[in-house]
Amino acid sequence: MEPAASRDIGTEALPPSDQWSTAPVVAAPVCRFENFLGAERAGTLLEYAISRQADFNAGTVLDPLSGQVSHKGRSSLVLPVTSAVFSAHLADCLPLVQEVLGHRAALTQTRTVLTAHGEGGHYGMHTDASRVRDVATAVSAVYYLHREPRGFEGGRLRLYDTVLHEGGARPAESYRTIEPEHDTIVFFPASAYHEVVPSTCPSGLFADSRFTLTTWISGSGSGPATAPPAAPFTIWPWMARAAERTRPLADAARDHDGARPIGLPPADPATRLTLTAPRTIPRPLSGRPPPR
Ligand SMILES: O=C(O)CCC(=O)C(=O)O
Ligand SMILES: [Fe+2]
């Protein structure tokens, strides 16, 4: 068949204008891994989370202006934890994650909680500014666990885009959806506005909840990451700008859910992940695929 002839869209259909929106809507950078810990470790960790049911407490939020801790807009169960092994896994993949996210600052410490979302579980739109030393450079990581078949519905993570407008920034109405799939982990800027949409859990069993190991990874807190003048565009300082009103005015001595900071070990040269350069596929001169 002949290709269709190209048509001109005339000024009747598209009149000229000197006015158009100059506010770009930019997606939050995300790096996600599937089969992160592998079936055996993920299964053991899930059993561990289920076995600690009695130790979970209702998760809290922090009002950035008043410093008040409440349950407003959130229904999640939380258990603060530390794990040297999980931190070592994080440390090994962080250089690659930082490359993918376009993240430039050093990261030195983590705070971690186990969470469970069951029937009616949700976590309203927020940033993770109350969890980290410097929201402009911190990274959030959420590792998901659940029984198979999945005993809950909903509970997706929404990561909002950022609108850049007249030197300022704000969360957009559009977002990217992350499915909370077993043994997957997602990394994103702690300054990104995000929310957990409501989950249902028809069995009502704690074991059927949507579990996470949620970690906030901080740098030294040396102020916003400012790019040198002619550096390529980076979304990080803009997202930090949008998150400004969620940054607590007073530094809290303790995390509002009791998560304890622990140092991030250096990446292990034997197990650290690296991004291998994309392979170039030789193109046959004739245009035909090469013989197998
Ligand atoms: O559970 C999730 O998907 C996100 C959790 C979260 O945003 C948080 O704990 O700060
Ligand atoms: Fe969060």
GROMACS .gro file of C-alpha atoms and ligand atoms in nm:
model
  303
    1MET     CA    1   0.000   0.000   0.000
    2GLU     CA    2   0.117   0.356  -0.077
    3PRO     CA    3   0.187   0.570   0.234
    4ALA     CA    4  -0.080   0.839   0.291
    5ALA     CA    5   0.005   1.188   0.163
    6SER     CA    6   0.105   1.438   0.432
    7ARG     CA    7  -0.164   1.704   0.503
    8ASP     CA    8  -0.108   2.061   0.610
    9ILE     CA    9  -0.295   2.176   0.922
   10GLY     CA   10  -0.404   2.525   0.814
   11THR     CA   11  -0.448   2.836   1.032
   12GLU     CA   12  -0.823   2.769   1.044
   13ALA     CA   13  -0.759   2.459   1.253
   14LEU     CA   14  -0.456   2.604   1.434
   15PRO     CA   15  -0.454   2.986   1.450
   16PRO     CA   16  -0.114   3.143   1.531
   17SER     CA   17  -0.058   3.254   1.891
   18ASP     CA   18   0.207   3.418   2.107
   19GLN     CA   19   0.061   3.255   2.422
   20TRP     CA   20   0.115   2.898   2.530
   21SER     CA   21   0.181   2.730   2.858
   22THR     CA   22   0.541   2.765   2.965
   23ALA     CA   23   0.500   2.548   3.275
   24PRO     CA   24   0.657   2.207   3.210
   25VAL     CA   25   0.514   1.910   3.401
   26VAL     CA   26   0.808   1.687   3.486
   27ALA     CA   27   0.794   1.327   3.610
   28ALA     CA   28   0.978   1.227   3.928
   29PRO     CA   29   1.276   1.007   3.848
   30VAL     CA   30   1.217   0.649   3.957
   31CYS     CA   31   1.434   0.339   3.968
   32ARG     CA   32   1.260   0.008   4.027
   33PHE     CA   33   1.392  -0.347   4.063
   34GLU     CA   34   1.192  -0.668   4.031
   35ASN     CA   35   1.296  -0.986   4.218
   36PHE     CA   36   1.510  -0.764   4.441
   37LEU     CA   37   1.599  -1.007   4.720
   38GLY     CA   38   1.492  -1.330   4.552
   39ALA     CA   39   1.203  -1.564   4.644
   40GLU     CA   40   1.369  -1.728   4.944
   41ARG     CA   41   1.482  -1.413   5.127
   42ALA     CA   42   1.160  -1.228   5.038
   43GLY     CA   43   0.954  -1.520   5.174
   44THR     CA   44   1.152  -1.529   5.499
   45LEU     CA   45   1.119  -1.154   5.542
   46LEU     CA   46   0.744  -1.173   5.481
   47GLU     CA   47   0.712  -1.447   5.747
   48TYR     CA   48   0.912  -1.227   5.984
   49ALA     CA   49   0.680  -0.929   5.925
   50ILE     CA   50   0.372  -1.147   5.982
   51SER     CA   51   0.521  -1.296   6.301
   52ARG     CA   52   0.568  -0.948   6.451
   53GLN     CA   53   0.197  -0.854   6.421
   54ALA     CA   54   0.165  -0.775   6.792
   55ASP     CA   55   0.451  -0.521   6.776
   56PHE     CA   56   0.312  -0.294   6.501
   57ASN     CA   57   0.166   0.046   6.597
   58ALA     CA   58  -0.048   0.298   6.409
   59GLY     CA   59   0.177   0.504   6.177
   60THR     CA   60   0.189   0.879   6.229
   61VAL     CA   61   0.236   1.201   6.030
   62LEU     CA   62   0.410   1.520   6.139
   63ASP     CA   63   0.260   1.866   6.086
   64PRO     CA   64   0.553   2.067   5.947
   65LEU     CA   65   0.443   2.398   6.100
   66SER     CA   66   0.327   2.298   6.448
   67GLY     CA   67   0.555   1.995   6.485
   68GLN     CA   68   0.249   1.802   6.605
   69VAL     CA   69   0.233   1.427   6.549
   70SER     CA   70  -0.104   1.281   6.451
   71HIS     CA   71  -0.277   1.006   6.253
   72LYS     CA   72  -0.436   1.254   6.010
   73GLY     CA   73  -0.469   1.120   5.657
   74ARG     CA   74  -0.294   0.796   5.737
   75SER     CA   75  -0.401   0.445   5.829
   76SER     CA   76  -0.096   0.220   5.824
   77LEU     CA   77   0.067  -0.003   6.082
   78VAL     CA   78   0.435   0.059   6.146
   79LEU     CA   79   0.722  -0.123   6.315
   80PRO     CA   80   1.064   0.049   6.325
   81VAL     CA   81   1.344  -0.194   6.239
   82THR     CA   82   1.714  -0.202   6.155
   83SER     CA   83   1.882  -0.456   5.929
   84ALA     CA   84   2.252  -0.458   5.849
   85VAL     CA   85   2.188  -0.704   5.564
   86PHE     CA   86   1.916  -0.491   5.403
   87SER     CA   87   2.136  -0.180   5.438
   88ALA     CA   88   2.421  -0.366   5.269
   89HIS     CA   89   2.188  -0.459   4.979
   90LEU     CA   90   2.082  -0.096   4.950
   91ALA     CA   91   2.443   0.023   4.960
   92ASP     CA   92   2.533  -0.214   4.677
   93CYS     CA   93   2.262  -0.087   4.444
   94LEU     CA   94   2.278   0.283   4.536
   95PRO     CA   95   2.555   0.385   4.292
   96LEU     CA   96   2.341   0.249   4.007
   97VAL     CA   97   2.021   0.399   4.152
   98GLN     CA   98   2.191   0.739   4.185
   99GLU     CA   99   2.301   0.721   3.823
  100VAL     CA  100   1.948   0.638   3.706
  101LEU     CA  101   1.788   0.906   3.925
  102GLY     CA  102   2.042   1.172   3.827
  103HIS     CA  103   2.129   1.207   4.197
  104ARG     CA  104   2.462   1.368   4.284
  105ALA     CA  105   2.498   1.399   4.663
  106ALA     CA  106   2.662   1.152   4.903
  107LEU     CA  107   2.425   0.928   5.101
  108THR     CA  108   2.534   0.817   5.446
  109GLN     CA  109   2.247   0.698   5.664
  110THR     CA  110   1.914   0.519   5.658
  111ARG     CA  111   1.600   0.494   5.871
  112THR     CA  112   1.376   0.195   5.813
  113VAL     CA  113   1.028   0.082   5.912
  114LEU     CA  114   0.819  -0.223   5.831
  115THR     CA  115   0.465  -0.118   5.737
  116ALA     CA  116   0.136  -0.300   5.686
  117HIS     CA  117  -0.171  -0.169   5.500
  118GLY     CA  118  -0.483  -0.381   5.549
  119GLU     CA  119  -0.855  -0.310   5.514
  120GLY     CA  120  -0.893   0.068   5.468
  121GLY     CA  121  -0.516   0.125   5.477
  122HIS     CA  122  -0.397   0.448   5.312
  123TYR     CA  123  -0.138   0.721   5.340
  124GLY     CA  124  -0.245   1.063   5.205
  125MET     CA  125  -0.034   1.283   4.980
  126HIS     CA  126   0.294   1.379   5.147
  127THR     CA  127   0.668   1.410   5.097
  128ASP     CA  128   0.921   1.232   5.317
  129ALA     CA  129   1.068   1.562   5.440
  130SER     CA  130   0.996   1.473   5.804
  131ARG     CA  131   1.209   1.156   5.777
  132VAL     CA  132   1.535   1.288   5.640
  133ARG     CA  133   1.811   1.535   5.721
  134ASP     CA  134   1.792   1.719   5.390
  135VAL     CA  135   1.490   1.662   5.170
  136ALA     CA  136   1.668   1.818   4.871
  137THR     CA  137   1.917   1.530   4.849
  138ALA     CA  138   1.746   1.237   5.026
  139VAL     CA  139   1.615   0.923   4.855
  140SER     CA  140   1.313   0.714   4.958
  141ALA     CA  141   1.301   0.341   4.894
  142VAL     CA  142   0.996   0.117   4.934
  143TYR     CA  143   1.038  -0.262   4.918
  144TYR     CA  144   0.708  -0.451   4.882
  145LEU     CA  145   0.607  -0.787   5.028
  146HIS     CA  146   0.282  -0.981   5.015
  147ARG     CA  147   0.148  -1.336   5.023
  148GLU     CA  148   0.067  -1.506   4.695
  149PRO     CA  149  -0.201  -1.500   4.576
  150ARG     CA  150  -0.230  -1.141   4.686
  151GLY     CA  151  -0.474  -1.099   4.976
  152PHE     CA  152  -0.537  -0.727   4.927
  153GLU     CA  153  -0.660  -0.497   4.655
  154GLY     CA  154  -0.566  -0.136   4.580
  155GLY     CA  155  -0.277   0.008   4.781
  156ARG     CA  156  -0.099   0.144   4.473
  157LEU     CA  157   0.167   0.409   4.520
  158ARG     CA  158   0.112   0.735   4.331
  159LEU     CA  159   0.418   0.945   4.258
  160TYR     CA  160   0.315   1.294   4.153
  161ASP     CA  161   0.479   1.491   3.875
  162THR     CA  162   0.613   1.842   3.944
  163VAL     CA  163   0.498   2.161   3.767
  164LEU     CA  164   0.772   2.420   3.713
  165HIS     CA  165   0.619   2.765   3.698
  166GLU     CA  166   0.781   3.111   3.709
  167GLY     CA  167   1.081   2.997   3.910
  168GLY     CA  168   0.866   2.803   4.155
  169ALA     CA  169   0.745   2.445   4.166
  170ARG     CA  170   0.440   2.256   4.291
  171PRO     CA  171   0.302   1.904   4.270
  172ALA     CA  172   0.108   1.838   3.948
  173GLU     CA  173  -0.226   1.660   3.927
  174SER     CA  174  -0.072   1.388   3.713
  175TYR     CA  175   0.119   1.097   3.860
  176ARG     CA  176   0.284   0.767   3.791
  177THR     CA  177   0.140   0.454   3.950
  178ILE     CA  178   0.361   0.192   4.115
  179GLU     CA  179   0.210  -0.152   4.175
  180PRO     CA  180   0.311  -0.287   4.517
  181GLU     CA  181   0.434  -0.618   4.378
  182HIS     CA  182   0.601  -0.878   4.597
  183ASP     CA  183   0.984  -0.861   4.604
  184THR     CA  184   1.004  -0.533   4.410
  185ILE     CA  185   1.165  -0.211   4.531
  186VAL     CA  186   1.121   0.144   4.408
  187PHE     CA  187   1.359   0.437   4.468
  188PHE     CA  188   1.252   0.800   4.422
  189PRO     CA  189   1.344   1.148   4.556
  190ALA     CA  190   1.222   1.196   4.916
  191SER     CA  191   1.096   1.537   4.797
  192ALA     CA  192   0.846   1.376   4.557
  193TYR     CA  193   0.481   1.413   4.657
  194HIS     CA  194   0.336   1.066   4.685
  195GLU     CA  195   0.044   0.879   4.837
  196VAL     CA  196  -0.073   0.525   4.905
  197VAL     CA  197  -0.428   0.486   4.774
  198PRO     CA  198  -0.674   0.290   4.990
  199SER     CA  199  -0.636  -0.085   5.016
  200THR     CA  200  -0.897  -0.346   5.094
  201CYS     CA  201  -0.826  -0.681   5.254
  202PRO     CA  202  -1.132  -0.905   5.218
  203SER     CA  203  -1.004  -1.182   5.452
  204GLY     CA  204  -0.930  -0.929   5.727
  205LEU     CA  205  -0.617  -1.130   5.809
  206PHE     CA  206  -0.303  -0.937   5.903
  207ALA     CA  207  -0.103  -1.190   5.699
  208ASP     CA  208  -0.291  -1.077   5.386
  209SER     CA  209  -0.177  -0.712   5.428
  210ARG     CA  210   0.032  -0.512   5.190
  211PHE     CA  211   0.372  -0.509   5.365
  212THR     CA  212   0.670  -0.283   5.298
  213LEU     CA  213   1.018  -0.228   5.421
  214THR     CA  214   1.035   0.150   5.378
  215THR     CA  215   1.372   0.326   5.401
  216TRP     CA  216   1.467   0.691   5.392
  217ILE     CA  217   1.825   0.745   5.283
  218SER     CA  218   1.991   1.073   5.382
  219GLY     CA  219   2.305   1.260   5.301
  220SER     CA  220   2.501   1.491   5.524
  221GLY     CA  221   2.233   1.761   5.518
  222SER     CA  222   2.457   2.022   5.363
  223GLY     CA  223   2.171   2.218   5.207
  224PRO     CA  224   1.994   2.199   4.873
  225ALA     CA  225   2.173   2.034   4.585
  226THR     CA  226   2.251   2.325   4.358
  227ALA     CA  227   2.382   2.243   4.018
  228PRO     CA  228   2.670   2.452   3.882
  229PRO     CA  229   2.556   2.712   3.623
  230ALA     CA  230   2.579   2.542   3.284
  231ALA     CA  231   2.503   2.192   3.419
  232PRO     CA  232   2.238   1.988   3.239
  233PHE     CA  233   1.881   2.022   3.370
  234THR     CA  234   1.813   1.832   3.689
  235ILE     CA  235   1.473   1.804   3.852
  236TRP     CA  236   1.607   1.762   4.208
  237PRO     CA  237   1.629   2.131   4.316
  238TRP     CA  238   1.284   2.197   4.168
  239MET     CA  239   1.131   1.908   4.359
  240ALA     CA  240   1.298   2.032   4.677
  241ARG     CA  241   1.137   2.368   4.610
  242ALA     CA  242   0.792   2.211   4.576
  243ALA     CA  243   0.849   2.013   4.897
  244GLU     CA  244   0.957   2.322   5.093
  245ARG     CA  245   0.623   2.371   5.269
  246THR     CA  246   0.635   2.010   5.396
  247ARG     CA  247   0.979   2.053   5.554
  248PRO     CA  248   0.949   2.061   5.935
  249LEU     CA  249   1.038   2.404   6.073
  250ALA     CA  250   1.205   2.251   6.378
  251ASP     CA  251   1.439   1.953   6.357
  252ALA     CA  252   1.282   1.666   6.550
  253ALA     CA  253   1.525   1.475   6.772
  254ARG     CA  254   1.349   1.143   6.698
  255ASP     CA  255   1.159   1.006   6.401
  256HIS     CA  256   0.782   1.031   6.464
  257ASP     CA  257   0.744   0.655   6.411
  258GLY     CA  258   1.059   0.568   6.606
  259ALA     CA  259   1.282   0.477   6.307
  260ARG     CA  260   1.647   0.483   6.422
  261PRO     CA  261   1.920   0.620   6.193
  262ILE     CA  262   2.194   0.374   6.107
  263GLY     CA  263   2.504   0.436   5.895
  264LEU     CA  264   2.502   0.315   5.537
  265PRO     CA  265   2.799   0.081   5.475
  266PRO     CA  266   3.018   0.141   5.169
  267ALA     CA  267   2.917  -0.060   4.859
  268ASP     CA  268   3.093  -0.399   4.852
  269PRO     CA  269   3.316  -0.412   4.541
  270ALA     CA  270   3.234  -0.785   4.506
  271THR     CA  271   2.854  -0.747   4.500
  272ARG     CA  272   2.781  -0.387   4.400
  273LEU     CA  273   2.559  -0.334   4.097
  274THR     CA  274   2.689  -0.144   3.799
  275LEU     CA  275   2.524  -0.015   3.489
  276THR     CA  276   2.690  -0.180   3.194
  277ALA     CA  277   2.716   0.035   2.883
  278PRO     CA  278   2.443  -0.029   2.624
  279ARG     CA  279   2.556  -0.284   2.367
  280THR     CA  280   2.574  -0.167   2.011
  281ILE     CA  281   2.395  -0.402   1.775
  282PRO     CA  282   2.576  -0.428   1.441
  283ARG     CA  283   2.342  -0.341   1.151
  284PRO     CA  284   2.376  -0.550   0.839
  285LEU     CA  285   2.464  -0.344   0.532
  286SER     CA  286   2.190  -0.505   0.324
  287GLY     CA  287   1.916  -0.408   0.572
  288ARG     CA  288   1.835  -0.777   0.617
  289PRO     CA  289   1.871  -0.937   0.964
  290PRO     CA  290   2.205  -1.119   1.002
  291PRO     CA  291   2.193  -1.500   0.966
  292ARG     CA  292   2.162  -1.681   1.304
  293LIG     O1  293   0.398   0.216   5.114
  293LIG     C1  294   0.428   0.288   5.020
  293LIG     O2  295   0.413   0.256   4.901
  293LIG     C2  296   0.483   0.426   5.048
  293LIG     C3  297   0.500   0.453   5.196
  293LIG     C4  298   0.535   0.594   5.227
  293LIG     O3  299   0.518   0.682   5.148
  293LIG     C5  300   0.597   0.626   5.357
  293LIG     O4  301   0.600   0.540   5.445
  293LIG     O5  302   0.644   0.740   5.372
  294FE      FE  303   0.632   0.853   5.205
   0.00000   0.00000   0.00000
